[in-house]
Amino acid sequence: MERQFPTKVTSEQIKGALGALLQSLLYNEGASFKYPRQTQDQESKQLKDEEQESDAEEMGRYDKAMVTEKKELENKSHTKTWQNEKAAAAKLISTGHPVDSKTAWSSSWLQGS
């Protein structure tokens, strides 16, 4: 047999039903509702922490890559500077110009002494 619902519901009936439901939730089953809520909060906090750790690890890898790249660029720059100084000293020596104190170490190194 099909259950029939009233077609008109008064606001008093709605308030009464909601009040009873609220009272039931708060007083009778309050403890059982607190535990899942706490678990949800703990899970969301744990997920946030894991996400932050993951982001930190990713940033750490990014930072390490940036430091490595920066060191490589500096090494290339130093190598290029070294090559330029070596070429300049070789040019000075080959043209017979005197080598100043700044490039004196280069000239002795280029001449093999």
PDB file of C-alpha atoms in Angstrom, residues 47-90:
ATOM      1  CA  LEU A  47      46.164  15.854   3.318  1.00  0.00           C
ATOM      2  CA  LYS A  48      47.137  19.517   3.604  1.00  0.00           C
ATOM      3  CA  ASP A  49      50.350  18.561   5.400  1.00  0.00           C
ATOM      4  CA  GLU A  50      51.191  15.959   2.773  1.00  0.00           C
ATOM      5  CA  GLU A  51      50.448  18.465   0.020  1.00  0.00           C
ATOM      6  CA  GLN A  52      52.686  21.041   1.686  1.00  0.00           C
ATOM      7  CA  GLU A  53      55.456  18.460   2.072  1.00  0.00           C
ATOM      8  CA  SER A  54      55.060  17.483  -1.558  1.00  0.00           C
ATOM      9  CA  ASP A  55      55.206  21.142  -2.587  1.00  0.00           C
ATOM     10  CA  ALA A  56      58.263  21.664  -0.392  1.00  0.00           C
ATOM     11  CA  GLU A  57      59.981  18.629  -1.923  1.00  0.00           C
ATOM     12  CA  GLU A  58      59.136  19.858  -5.390  1.00  0.00           C
ATOM     13  CA  MET A  59      60.433  23.343  -4.563  1.00  0.00           C
ATOM     14  CA  GLY A  60      63.538  21.752  -3.069  1.00  0.00           C
ATOM     15  CA  ARG A  61      64.156  19.867  -6.300  1.00  0.00           C
ATOM     16  CA  TYR A  62      63.495  23.062  -8.227  1.00  0.00           C
ATOM     17  CA  ASP A  63      65.865  25.013  -5.972  1.00  0.00           C
ATOM     18  CA  LYS A  64      68.551  22.341  -6.324  1.00  0.00           C
ATOM     19  CA  ALA A  65      68.147  22.394 -10.092  1.00  0.00           C
ATOM     20  CA  MET A  66      68.407  26.180 -10.104  1.00  0.00           C
ATOM     21  CA  VAL A  67      71.544  26.090  -7.933  1.00  0.00           C
ATOM     22  CA  THR A  68      73.083  23.435 -10.166  1.00  0.00           C
ATOM     23  CA  GLU A  69      72.222  25.418 -13.279  1.00  0.00           C
ATOM     24  CA  LYS A  70      73.622  28.590 -11.715  1.00  0.00           C
ATOM     25  CA  LYS A  71      76.865  26.793 -10.823  1.00  0.00           C
ATOM     26  CA  GLU A  72      77.146  25.416 -14.345  1.00  0.00           C
ATOM     27  CA  LEU A  73      76.647  28.895 -15.792  1.00  0.00           C
ATOM     28  CA  GLU A  74      79.243  30.328 -13.411  1.00  0.00           C
ATOM     29  CA  ASN A  75      81.684  27.578 -14.363  1.00  0.00           C
ATOM     30  CA  LYS A  76      81.099  28.288 -18.047  1.00  0.00           C
ATOM     31  CA  SER A  77      81.597  31.985 -17.368  1.00  0.00           C
ATOM     32  CA  HIS A  78      84.843  31.341 -15.469  1.00  0.00           C
ATOM     33  CA  THR A  79      86.021  29.000 -18.205  1.00  0.00           C
ATOM     34  CA  LYS A  80      85.202  31.597 -20.844  1.00  0.00           C
ATOM     35  CA  THR A  81      87.006  34.278 -18.819  1.00  0.00           C
ATOM     36  CA  TRP A  82      89.987  31.965 -18.434  1.00  0.00           C
ATOM     37  CA  GLN A  83      90.040  31.284 -22.152  1.00  0.00           C
ATOM     38  CA  ASN A  84      89.806  35.014 -22.926  1.00  0.00           C
ATOM     39  CA  GLU A  85      92.673  35.822 -20.551  1.00  0.00           C
ATOM     40  CA  LYS A  86      94.747  33.000 -21.982  1.00  0.00           C
ATOM     41  CA  ALA A  87      94.114  34.198 -25.545  1.00  0.00           C
ATOM     42  CA  ALA A  88      94.915  37.805 -24.607  1.00  0.00           C
ATOM     43  CA  ALA A  89      98.151  36.787 -22.905  1.00  0.00           C
ATOM     44  CA  ALA A  90      99.138  34.609 -25.867  1.00  0.00           C
TER      45      ALA A  90
END
